[in-house]
Coordinates of C-alpha atoms in Angstrom, one line a residue:
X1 CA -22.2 29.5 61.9
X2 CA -18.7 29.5 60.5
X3 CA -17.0 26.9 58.3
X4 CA -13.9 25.6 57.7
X5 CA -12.1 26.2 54.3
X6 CA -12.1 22.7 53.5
X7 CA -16.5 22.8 54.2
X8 CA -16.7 26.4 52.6
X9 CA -15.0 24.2 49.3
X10 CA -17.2 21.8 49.4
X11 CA -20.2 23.9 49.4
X12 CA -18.8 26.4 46.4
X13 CA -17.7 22.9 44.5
X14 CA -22.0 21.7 45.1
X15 CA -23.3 24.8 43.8
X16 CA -21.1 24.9 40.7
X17 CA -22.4 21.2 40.2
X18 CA -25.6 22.1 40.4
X19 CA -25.5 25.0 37.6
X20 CA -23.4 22.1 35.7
X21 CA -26.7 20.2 36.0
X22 CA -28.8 22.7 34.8
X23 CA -26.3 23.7 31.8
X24 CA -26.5 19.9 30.9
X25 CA -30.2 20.0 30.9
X26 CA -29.9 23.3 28.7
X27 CA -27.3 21.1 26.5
X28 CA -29.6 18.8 26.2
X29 CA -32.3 20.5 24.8
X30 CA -30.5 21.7 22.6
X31 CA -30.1 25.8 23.5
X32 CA -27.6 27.8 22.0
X33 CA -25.8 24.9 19.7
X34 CA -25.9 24.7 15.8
X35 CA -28.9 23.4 14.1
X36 CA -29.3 19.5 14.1
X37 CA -29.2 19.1 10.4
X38 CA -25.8 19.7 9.6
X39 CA -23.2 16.9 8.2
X40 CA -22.0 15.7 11.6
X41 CA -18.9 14.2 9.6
X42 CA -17.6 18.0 9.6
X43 CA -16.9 17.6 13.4
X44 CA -15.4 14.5 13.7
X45 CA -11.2 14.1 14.0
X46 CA -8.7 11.7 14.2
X47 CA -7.1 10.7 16.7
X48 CA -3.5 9.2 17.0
X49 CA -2.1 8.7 20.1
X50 CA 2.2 8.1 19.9
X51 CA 1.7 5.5 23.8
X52 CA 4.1 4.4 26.5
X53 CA 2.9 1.5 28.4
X54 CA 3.6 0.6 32.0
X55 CA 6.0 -2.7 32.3
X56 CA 4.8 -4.2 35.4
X57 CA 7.2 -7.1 35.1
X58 CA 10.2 -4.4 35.0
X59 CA 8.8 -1.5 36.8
X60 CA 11.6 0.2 36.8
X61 CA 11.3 0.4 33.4
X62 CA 8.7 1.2 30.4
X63 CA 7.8 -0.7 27.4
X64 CA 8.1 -0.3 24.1
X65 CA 6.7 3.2 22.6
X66 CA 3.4 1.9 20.3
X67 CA 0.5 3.9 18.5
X68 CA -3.0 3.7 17.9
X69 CA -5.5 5.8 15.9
X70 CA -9.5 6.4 17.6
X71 CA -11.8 9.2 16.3
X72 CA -13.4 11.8 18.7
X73 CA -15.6 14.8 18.0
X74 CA -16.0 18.3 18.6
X75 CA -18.4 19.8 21.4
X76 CA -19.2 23.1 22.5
X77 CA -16.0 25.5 24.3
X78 CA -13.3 24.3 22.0
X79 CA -13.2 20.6 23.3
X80 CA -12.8 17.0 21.8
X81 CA -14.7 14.7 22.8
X82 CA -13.2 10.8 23.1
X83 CA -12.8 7.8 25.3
X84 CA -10.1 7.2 27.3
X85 CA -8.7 4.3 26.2
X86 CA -7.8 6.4 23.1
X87 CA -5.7 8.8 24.7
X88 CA -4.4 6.4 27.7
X89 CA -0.9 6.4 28.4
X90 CA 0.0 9.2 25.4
X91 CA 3.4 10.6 25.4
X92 CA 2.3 12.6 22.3
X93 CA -1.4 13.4 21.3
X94 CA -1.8 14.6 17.7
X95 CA -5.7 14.7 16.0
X96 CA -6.6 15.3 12.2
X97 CA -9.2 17.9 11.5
X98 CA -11.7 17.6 8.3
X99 CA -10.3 19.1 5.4
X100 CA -7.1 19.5 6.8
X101 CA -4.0 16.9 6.4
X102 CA -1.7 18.5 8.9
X103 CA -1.3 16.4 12.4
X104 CA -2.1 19.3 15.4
X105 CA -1.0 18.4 19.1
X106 CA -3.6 18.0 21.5
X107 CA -3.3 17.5 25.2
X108 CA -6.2 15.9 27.7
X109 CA -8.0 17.9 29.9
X110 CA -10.1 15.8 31.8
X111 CA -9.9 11.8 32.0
X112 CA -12.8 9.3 33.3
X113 CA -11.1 5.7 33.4
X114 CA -14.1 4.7 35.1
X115 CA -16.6 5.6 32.3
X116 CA -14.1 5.6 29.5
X117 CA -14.2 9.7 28.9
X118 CA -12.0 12.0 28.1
X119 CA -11.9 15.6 26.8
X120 CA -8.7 16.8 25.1
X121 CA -8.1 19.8 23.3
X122 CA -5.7 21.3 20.4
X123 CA -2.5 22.8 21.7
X124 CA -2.4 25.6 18.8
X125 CA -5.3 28.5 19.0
X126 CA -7.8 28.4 16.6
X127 CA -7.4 24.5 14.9
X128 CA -11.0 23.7 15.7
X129 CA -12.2 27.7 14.2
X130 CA -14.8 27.1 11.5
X131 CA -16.1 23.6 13.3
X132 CA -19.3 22.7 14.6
X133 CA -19.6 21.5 18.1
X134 CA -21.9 18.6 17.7
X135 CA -25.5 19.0 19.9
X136 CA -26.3 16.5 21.8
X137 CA -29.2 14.3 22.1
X138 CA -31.3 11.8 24.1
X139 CA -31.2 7.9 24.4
X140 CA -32.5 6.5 21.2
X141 CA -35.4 4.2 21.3
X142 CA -35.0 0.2 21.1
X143 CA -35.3 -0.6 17.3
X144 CA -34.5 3.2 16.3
X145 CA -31.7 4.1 13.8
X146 CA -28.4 5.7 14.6
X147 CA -25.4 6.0 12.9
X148 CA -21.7 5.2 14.0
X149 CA -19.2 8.0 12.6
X150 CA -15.0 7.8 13.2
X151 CA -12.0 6.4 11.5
X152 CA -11.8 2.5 11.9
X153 CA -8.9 0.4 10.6
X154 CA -7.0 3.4 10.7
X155 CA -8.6 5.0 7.9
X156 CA -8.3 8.7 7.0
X157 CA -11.3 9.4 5.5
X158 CA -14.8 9.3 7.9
X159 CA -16.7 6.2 8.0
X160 CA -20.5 5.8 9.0
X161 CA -21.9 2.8 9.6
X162 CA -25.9 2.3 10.4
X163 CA -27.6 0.4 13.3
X164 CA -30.3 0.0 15.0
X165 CA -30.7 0.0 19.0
X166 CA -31.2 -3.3 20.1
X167 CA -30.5 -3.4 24.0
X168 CA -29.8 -1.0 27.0
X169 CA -28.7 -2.1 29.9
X170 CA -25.7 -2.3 32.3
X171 CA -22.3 -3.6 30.9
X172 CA -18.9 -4.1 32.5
X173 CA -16.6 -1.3 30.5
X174 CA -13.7 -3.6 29.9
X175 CA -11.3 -0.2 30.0
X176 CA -11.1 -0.6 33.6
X177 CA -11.8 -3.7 33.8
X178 CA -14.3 -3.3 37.2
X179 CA -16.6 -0.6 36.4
X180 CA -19.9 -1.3 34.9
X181 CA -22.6 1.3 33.8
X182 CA -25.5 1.9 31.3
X183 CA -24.7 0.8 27.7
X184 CA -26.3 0.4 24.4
X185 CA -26.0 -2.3 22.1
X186 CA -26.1 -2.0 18.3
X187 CA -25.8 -4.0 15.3
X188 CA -23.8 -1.2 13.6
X189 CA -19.9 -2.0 13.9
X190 CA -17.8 -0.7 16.1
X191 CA -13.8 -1.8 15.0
X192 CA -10.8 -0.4 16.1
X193 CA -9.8 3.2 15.0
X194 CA -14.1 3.7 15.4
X195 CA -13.4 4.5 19.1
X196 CA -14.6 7.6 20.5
X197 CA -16.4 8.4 17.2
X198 CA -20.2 10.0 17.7
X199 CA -23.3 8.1 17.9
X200 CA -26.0 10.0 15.9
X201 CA -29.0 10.0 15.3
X202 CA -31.2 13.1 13.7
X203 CA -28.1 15.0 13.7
X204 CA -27.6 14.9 17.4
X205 CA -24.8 12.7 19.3
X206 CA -26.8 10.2 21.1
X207 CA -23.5 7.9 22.5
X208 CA -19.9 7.6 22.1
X209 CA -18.8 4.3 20.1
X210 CA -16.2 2.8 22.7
X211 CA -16.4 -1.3 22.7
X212 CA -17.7 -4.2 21.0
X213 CA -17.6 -8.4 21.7
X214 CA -15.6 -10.8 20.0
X215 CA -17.7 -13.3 20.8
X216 CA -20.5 -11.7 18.9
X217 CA -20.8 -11.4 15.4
X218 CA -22.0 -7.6 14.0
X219 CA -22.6 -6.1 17.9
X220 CA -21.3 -3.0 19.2
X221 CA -21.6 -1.2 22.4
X222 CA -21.7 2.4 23.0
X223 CA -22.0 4.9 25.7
X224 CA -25.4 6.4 25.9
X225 CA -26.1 9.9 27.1
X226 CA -26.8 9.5 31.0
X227 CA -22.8 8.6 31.1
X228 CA -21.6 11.1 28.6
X229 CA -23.9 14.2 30.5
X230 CA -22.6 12.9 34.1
X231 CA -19.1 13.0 33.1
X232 CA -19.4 16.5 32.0
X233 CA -20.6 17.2 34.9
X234 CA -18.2 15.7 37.0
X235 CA -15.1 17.4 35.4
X236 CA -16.9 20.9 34.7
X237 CA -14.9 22.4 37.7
X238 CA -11.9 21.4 36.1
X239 CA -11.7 17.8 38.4
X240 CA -13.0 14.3 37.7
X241 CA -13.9 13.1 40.7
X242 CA -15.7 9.7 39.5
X243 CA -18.2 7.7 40.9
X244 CA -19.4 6.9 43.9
X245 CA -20.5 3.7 45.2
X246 CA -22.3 2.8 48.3
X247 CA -20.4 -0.8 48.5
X248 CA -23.4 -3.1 49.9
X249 CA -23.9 -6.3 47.8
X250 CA -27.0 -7.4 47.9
X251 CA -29.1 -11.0 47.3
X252 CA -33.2 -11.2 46.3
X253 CA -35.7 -11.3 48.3
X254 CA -38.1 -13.2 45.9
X255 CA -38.4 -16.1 48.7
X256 CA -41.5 -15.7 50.0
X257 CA -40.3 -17.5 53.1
X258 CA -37.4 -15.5 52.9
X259 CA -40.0 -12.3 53.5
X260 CA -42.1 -13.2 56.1
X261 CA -38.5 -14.4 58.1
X262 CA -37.3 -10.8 57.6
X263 CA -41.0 -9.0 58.7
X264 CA -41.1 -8.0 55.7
X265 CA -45.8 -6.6 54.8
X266 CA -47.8 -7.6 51.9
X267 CA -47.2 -6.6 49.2
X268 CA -43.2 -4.7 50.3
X269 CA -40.4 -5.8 48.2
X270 CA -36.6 -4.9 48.7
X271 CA -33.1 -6.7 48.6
X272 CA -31.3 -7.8 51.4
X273 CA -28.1 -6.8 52.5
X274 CA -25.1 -9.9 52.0
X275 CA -22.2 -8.0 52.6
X276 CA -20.5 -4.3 53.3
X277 CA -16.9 -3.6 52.0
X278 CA -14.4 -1.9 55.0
X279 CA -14.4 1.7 54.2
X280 CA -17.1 1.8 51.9
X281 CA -20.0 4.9 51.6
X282 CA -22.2 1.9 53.5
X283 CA -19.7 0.7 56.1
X284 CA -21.1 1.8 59.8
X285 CA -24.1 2.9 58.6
X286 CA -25.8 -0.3 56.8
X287 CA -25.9 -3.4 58.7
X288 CA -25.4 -7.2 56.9
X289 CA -29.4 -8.1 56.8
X290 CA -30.7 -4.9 56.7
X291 CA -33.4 -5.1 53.4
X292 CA -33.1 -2.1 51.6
X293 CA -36.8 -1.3 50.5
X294 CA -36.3 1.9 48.9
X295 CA -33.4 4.3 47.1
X296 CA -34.1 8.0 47.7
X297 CA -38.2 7.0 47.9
X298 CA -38.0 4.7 44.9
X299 CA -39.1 1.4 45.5
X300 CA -36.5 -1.8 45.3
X301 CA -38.6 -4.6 43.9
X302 CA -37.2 -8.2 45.3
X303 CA -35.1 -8.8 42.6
X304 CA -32.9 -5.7 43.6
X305 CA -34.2 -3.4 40.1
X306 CA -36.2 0.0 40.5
X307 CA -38.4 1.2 37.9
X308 CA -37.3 3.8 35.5
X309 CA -38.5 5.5 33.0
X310 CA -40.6 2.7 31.8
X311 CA -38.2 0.2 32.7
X312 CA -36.3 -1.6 35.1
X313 CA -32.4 -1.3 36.3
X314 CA -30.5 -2.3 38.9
X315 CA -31.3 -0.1 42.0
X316 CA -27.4 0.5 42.1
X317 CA -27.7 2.5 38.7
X318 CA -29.5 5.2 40.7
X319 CA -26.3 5.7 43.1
X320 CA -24.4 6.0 39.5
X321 CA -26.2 8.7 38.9
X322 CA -25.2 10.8 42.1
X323 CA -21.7 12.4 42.8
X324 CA -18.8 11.9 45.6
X325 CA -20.2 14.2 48.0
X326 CA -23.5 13.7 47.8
X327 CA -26.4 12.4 50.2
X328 CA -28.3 9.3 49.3
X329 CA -32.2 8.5 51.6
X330 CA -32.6 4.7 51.8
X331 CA -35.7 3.5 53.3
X332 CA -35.0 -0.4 55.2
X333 CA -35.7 -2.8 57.5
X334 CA -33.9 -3.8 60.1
X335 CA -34.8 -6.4 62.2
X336 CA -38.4 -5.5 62.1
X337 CA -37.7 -1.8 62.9
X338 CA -38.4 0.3 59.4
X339 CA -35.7 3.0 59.1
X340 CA -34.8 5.9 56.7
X341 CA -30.9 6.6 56.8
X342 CA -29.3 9.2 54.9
X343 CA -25.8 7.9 53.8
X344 CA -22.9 10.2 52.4
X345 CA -21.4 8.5 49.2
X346 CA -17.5 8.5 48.6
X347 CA -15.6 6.8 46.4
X348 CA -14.9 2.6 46.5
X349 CA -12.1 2.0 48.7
X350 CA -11.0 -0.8 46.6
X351 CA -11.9 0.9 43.2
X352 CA -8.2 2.0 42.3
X353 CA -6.6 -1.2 43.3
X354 CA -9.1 -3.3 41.4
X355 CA -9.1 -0.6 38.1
X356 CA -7.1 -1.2 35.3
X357 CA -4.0 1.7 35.8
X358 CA -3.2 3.6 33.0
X359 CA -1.3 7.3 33.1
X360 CA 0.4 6.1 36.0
X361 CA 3.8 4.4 36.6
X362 CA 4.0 1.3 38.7
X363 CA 5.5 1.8 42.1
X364 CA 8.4 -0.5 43.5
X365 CA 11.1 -1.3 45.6
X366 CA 14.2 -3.0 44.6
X367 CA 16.5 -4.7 48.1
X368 CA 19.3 -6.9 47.4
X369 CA 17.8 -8.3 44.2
X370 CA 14.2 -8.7 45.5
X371 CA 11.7 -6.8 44.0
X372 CA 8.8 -5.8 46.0
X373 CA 5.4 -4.5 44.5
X374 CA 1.8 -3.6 45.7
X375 CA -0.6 -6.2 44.9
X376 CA -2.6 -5.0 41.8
X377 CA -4.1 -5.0 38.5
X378 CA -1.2 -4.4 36.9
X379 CA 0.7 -7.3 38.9
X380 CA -1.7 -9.6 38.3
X381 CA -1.3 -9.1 34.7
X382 CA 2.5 -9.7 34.6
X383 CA 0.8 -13.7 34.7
X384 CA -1.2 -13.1 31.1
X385 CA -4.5 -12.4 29.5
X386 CA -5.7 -15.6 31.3
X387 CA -4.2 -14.4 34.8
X388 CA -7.2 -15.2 36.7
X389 CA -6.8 -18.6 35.4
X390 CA -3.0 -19.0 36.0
X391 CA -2.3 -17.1 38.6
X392 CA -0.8 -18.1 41.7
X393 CA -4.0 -19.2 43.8
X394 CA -2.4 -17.5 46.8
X395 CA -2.5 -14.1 44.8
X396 CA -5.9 -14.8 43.5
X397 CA -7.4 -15.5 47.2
X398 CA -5.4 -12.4 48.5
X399 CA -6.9 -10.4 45.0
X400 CA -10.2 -11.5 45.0
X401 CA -11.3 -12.5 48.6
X402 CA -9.0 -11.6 51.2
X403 CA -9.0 -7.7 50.4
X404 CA -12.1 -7.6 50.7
X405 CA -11.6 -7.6 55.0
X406 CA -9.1 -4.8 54.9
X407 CA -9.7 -1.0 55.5
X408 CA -7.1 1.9 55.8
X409 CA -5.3 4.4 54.1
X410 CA -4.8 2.4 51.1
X411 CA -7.4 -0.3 52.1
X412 CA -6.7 -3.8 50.4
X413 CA -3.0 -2.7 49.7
X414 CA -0.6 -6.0 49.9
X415 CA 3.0 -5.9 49.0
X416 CA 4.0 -8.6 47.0
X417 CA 7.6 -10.4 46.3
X418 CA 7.5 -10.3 42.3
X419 CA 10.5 -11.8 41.4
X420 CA 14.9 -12.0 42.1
X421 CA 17.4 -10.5 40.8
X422 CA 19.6 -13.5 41.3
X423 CA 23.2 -12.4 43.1
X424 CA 25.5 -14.5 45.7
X425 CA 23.7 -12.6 48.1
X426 CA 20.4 -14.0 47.6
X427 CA 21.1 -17.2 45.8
X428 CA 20.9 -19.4 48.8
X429 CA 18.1 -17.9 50.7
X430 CA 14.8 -19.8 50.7
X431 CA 12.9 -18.5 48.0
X432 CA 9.2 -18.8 47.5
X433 CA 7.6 -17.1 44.0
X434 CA 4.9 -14.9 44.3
X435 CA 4.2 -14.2 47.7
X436 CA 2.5 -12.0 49.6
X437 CA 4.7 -10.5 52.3
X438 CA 2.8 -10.3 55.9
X439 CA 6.0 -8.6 58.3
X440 CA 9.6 -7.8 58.0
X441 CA 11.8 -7.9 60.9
X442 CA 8.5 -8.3 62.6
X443 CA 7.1 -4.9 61.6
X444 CA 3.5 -5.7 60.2
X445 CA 3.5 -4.3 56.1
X446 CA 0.4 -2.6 55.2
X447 CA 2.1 -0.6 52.0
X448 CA 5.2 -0.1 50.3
X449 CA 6.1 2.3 52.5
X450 CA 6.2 0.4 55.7
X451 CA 7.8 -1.9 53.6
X452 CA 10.5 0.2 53.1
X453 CA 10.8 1.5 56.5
X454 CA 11.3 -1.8 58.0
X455 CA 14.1 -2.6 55.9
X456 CA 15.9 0.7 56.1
X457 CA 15.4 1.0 60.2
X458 CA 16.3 -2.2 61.4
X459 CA 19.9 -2.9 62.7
X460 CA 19.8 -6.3 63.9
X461 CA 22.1 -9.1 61.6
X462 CA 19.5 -10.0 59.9
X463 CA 16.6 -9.0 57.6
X464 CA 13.1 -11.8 58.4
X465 CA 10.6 -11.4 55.7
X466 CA 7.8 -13.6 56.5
X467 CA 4.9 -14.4 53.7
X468 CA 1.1 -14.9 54.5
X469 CA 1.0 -18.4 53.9
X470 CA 1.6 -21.6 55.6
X471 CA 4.3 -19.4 57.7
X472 CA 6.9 -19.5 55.4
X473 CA 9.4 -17.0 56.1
X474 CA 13.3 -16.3 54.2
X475 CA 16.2 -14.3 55.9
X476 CA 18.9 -12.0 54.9
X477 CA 22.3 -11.2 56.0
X478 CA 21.4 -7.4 56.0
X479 CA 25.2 -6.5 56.0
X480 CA 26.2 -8.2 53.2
X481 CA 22.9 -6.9 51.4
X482 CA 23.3 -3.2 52.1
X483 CA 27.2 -3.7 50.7
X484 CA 25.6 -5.4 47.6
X485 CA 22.3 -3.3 47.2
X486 CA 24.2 -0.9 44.7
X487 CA 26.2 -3.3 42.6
X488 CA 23.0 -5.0 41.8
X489 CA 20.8 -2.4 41.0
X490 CA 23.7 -0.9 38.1
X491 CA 24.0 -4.7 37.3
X492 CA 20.6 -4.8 36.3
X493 CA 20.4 -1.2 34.7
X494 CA 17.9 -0.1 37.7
X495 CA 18.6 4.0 37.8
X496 CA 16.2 4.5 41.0
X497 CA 15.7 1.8 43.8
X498 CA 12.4 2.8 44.3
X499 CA 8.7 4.3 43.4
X500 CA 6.8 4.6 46.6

């Protein structure tokens, strides 16, 4: 049978993943790499990265230019390997080889904000000639040794620090803020300027240093192999797709009353099925109630964990280990019917307008001094570090809860009135701060640009925005706004009206 381009991609794209897999597992073993053994300080660099931030309260604008230092280290084909928060937002990436004092430009190649990877590489032929690519190891044992190599505190010189292993399990990755994957804890430091820097144990990398927790004295997280390998996966065709997630929450089923209610035999276990995001890998295929007994013939025990490897992790972990595009089997029960459903995984919906934005600029529109931005991350954190706290509760039921029952094209996407620009124009209107805007001139606003759209086609007197609480609702005189549009925006030093 013939395919389509777009199927005949998809099918070249799984085959070169699959010889990815297997070059991992070559990796891995160690084939064709230098000789654990060797000072792994030799392959470790500097990192300083010269960073523009986003200004999500201006977005029109930028803030000021900052830097930070991180460490990364040198892997096979010429690469550096790092985390992303390192190299986030650069404007100008320069690393510090060993031996040598001269800054070198680098650029990134591949970027995982989800996992908090990145590969970057020198700009100038030859910089990394004469250094060993660090092989890579296995997850280290609870209670083993490793040690922690980079540059923290801005250091020049390499710094190793020793730990031992003293927890592996799943932690948020507070880089994007929403992701959460497989992480080890140590007792080895891990301070600023150490991010990025090699985890090593018998001479082999065995994680990538990339958080710790304030609230914890001498702990340290860092990213063990499972990530590291799947990211270099991922981006081996030259894309990083990221994860996929099938977007079922699930509750126990450790109620043995809760069992028998569901059908449920002697001695099955699984987790039942509390809620399926719009749009997600899971929507129209799982049902709210299904129990989920088993993830591609692995059993789910009733407290939702699988076995592994000698231990137990959150059945959802297995997904983590898959790839937009592929096929997960789940065994379940619905309504006393046992079924075995084979469910395509994609990409959250909701996972870029929940993540933490970085490389990106913020995107606006600016109309007779009211500035209009999609509801996100960013937006929320024009209110503080302790936004979830103090922001606005109608933002924080639209962010949290009422996105939640949205799907589409940009599912979740609400357009939000930030903030005036004050002018005779707008002074007198009714003004309410921080709302969520549900129609203008009766056009229903799923986006910024339907946003736009209803303000630039209507030609009735009057602009109506309306808000999607308590039916408040403010009007413009859309005549004497379209004469005053321009003299605000070069008031206000705004160059572009819009971002879309």
């Amino acid at each position: 049978m013939l395919r389509g381009p777009a199927v005949a991609r998809d099918i070249i794209r799984a085959l070169m993943r699959r010889l990815l897999m297997l070059g991992s597992l070559i990796l891995l073993s160690g084939a064709s790499l230098p000789a654990a053994g060797r000072d792994p300080a030799r392959s470790v660099v500097r990192i300083v990265n010269h960073y523009q931030r986003a200004d999500w309260a201006t977005p029109w604008g930028s803030a000021r230019p900052g830097e930070s230092s991180g460490s990364g280290f040198v892997i096979e084909g010429g690469r550096v390997m790092t985390n992303a928060h390192v190299v986030s937002d650069s404007r100008l990436l320069l690393l510090y080889v060993a031996g040598d004092p001269r800054p070198h430009e680098a650029q990134v190649m591949q970027v995982g904000h989800d996992c908090d990877l990145a590969l970057i590489r020198p700009l100038e032929p030859d910089v990394l000639k004469g250094v060993p690519a660090l092989p890579f190891g296995g997850l280290p044992g609870l209670g083993s040794s490793v040690d922690t190599l980079g540059f923290p505190a801005g250091g020049v010189r390499v710094s190793s620090t020793r730990g031992v292993v003293s927890r592996i399990e799943g932690q948020l990755y507070v880089h994007s803020g929403v992701d959460s994957h497989l992480a080890v804890q140590t007792d080895a430091a891990i301070n600023p300027g150490s991010s990025g820097g090699p985890v090593v144990q018998s001479g082999r990398v065995v994680g990538v240093a990339f958080q710790n927790n304030p609230s914890l004295e001498n702990v340290g997280f860092f990213i063990p192999m499972e990530v590291i390998s799947r990211f270099l996966q991922d981006a081996g065709d030259g894309r990083y797709d990221g994860y996929p997630d099938l977007g079922a929450e699930t509750g126990n089923m450790e109620n043995p009353s809760a069992r028998a209610l569901a059908g449920m035999r002697e001695g099955e276990s699984g987790a039942r099925v509390t809620r399926i995001d719009p749009g997600a890998s899971a929507d129209g295929i799982l049902e709210k109630g299904d129990v989920i007994l088993a993830v591609n013939g692995r059993p789910v025990a009733n407290d939702g964990s699988v076995e592994d490897d000698g231990d137990r992790i959150p059945f959802g972990y297995l997904i983590d280990r898959l790839f937009i595009g592929d096929t997960v089997t789940l065994d379940l029960l619905r309504r006393g019917e046992r079924k075995r459903l084979p469910v395509p995984l994609r990409e959250h919906p909701l996972s870029r307008s929940r993540r933490h934005v970085y490389d990106e600029q913020p995107r606006y529109f600016v109309y007779a001094g009211l500035v209009f931005v999609p509801l996100s991350p960013g937006t929320m954190q024009t209110y503080g570090s302790d936004w979830a706290r103090v922001a606005p509760r109608t933002l924080l039921d639209e962010y949290f809860f009422r996105v939640l029952a949205r799907a589409g094209p940009r599912p979740g996407e609400r357009v939000v009135l930030l903030r005036r620009l004050d002018d005779a124009v707008n002074i007198e209107m009714a003004w309410f701060l921080d709302q969520v805007v549900e129609r203008v001139n009766g056009r229903a606003i799923d986006g910024l640009a339907s946003l736009i759209e209803a303000f630039e086609q209507n030609r009735e007197d009057h602009h109506v925005i309306e808000f999607a609480h308590a039916g408040r609702f403010t009007v413009l005189d859309r005549r004497r706004a379209d004469a005053a549009n321009g003299g605000i925006l070069q008031r206000y030093g705004i160059h572009k009206d819009r971002r879309p």
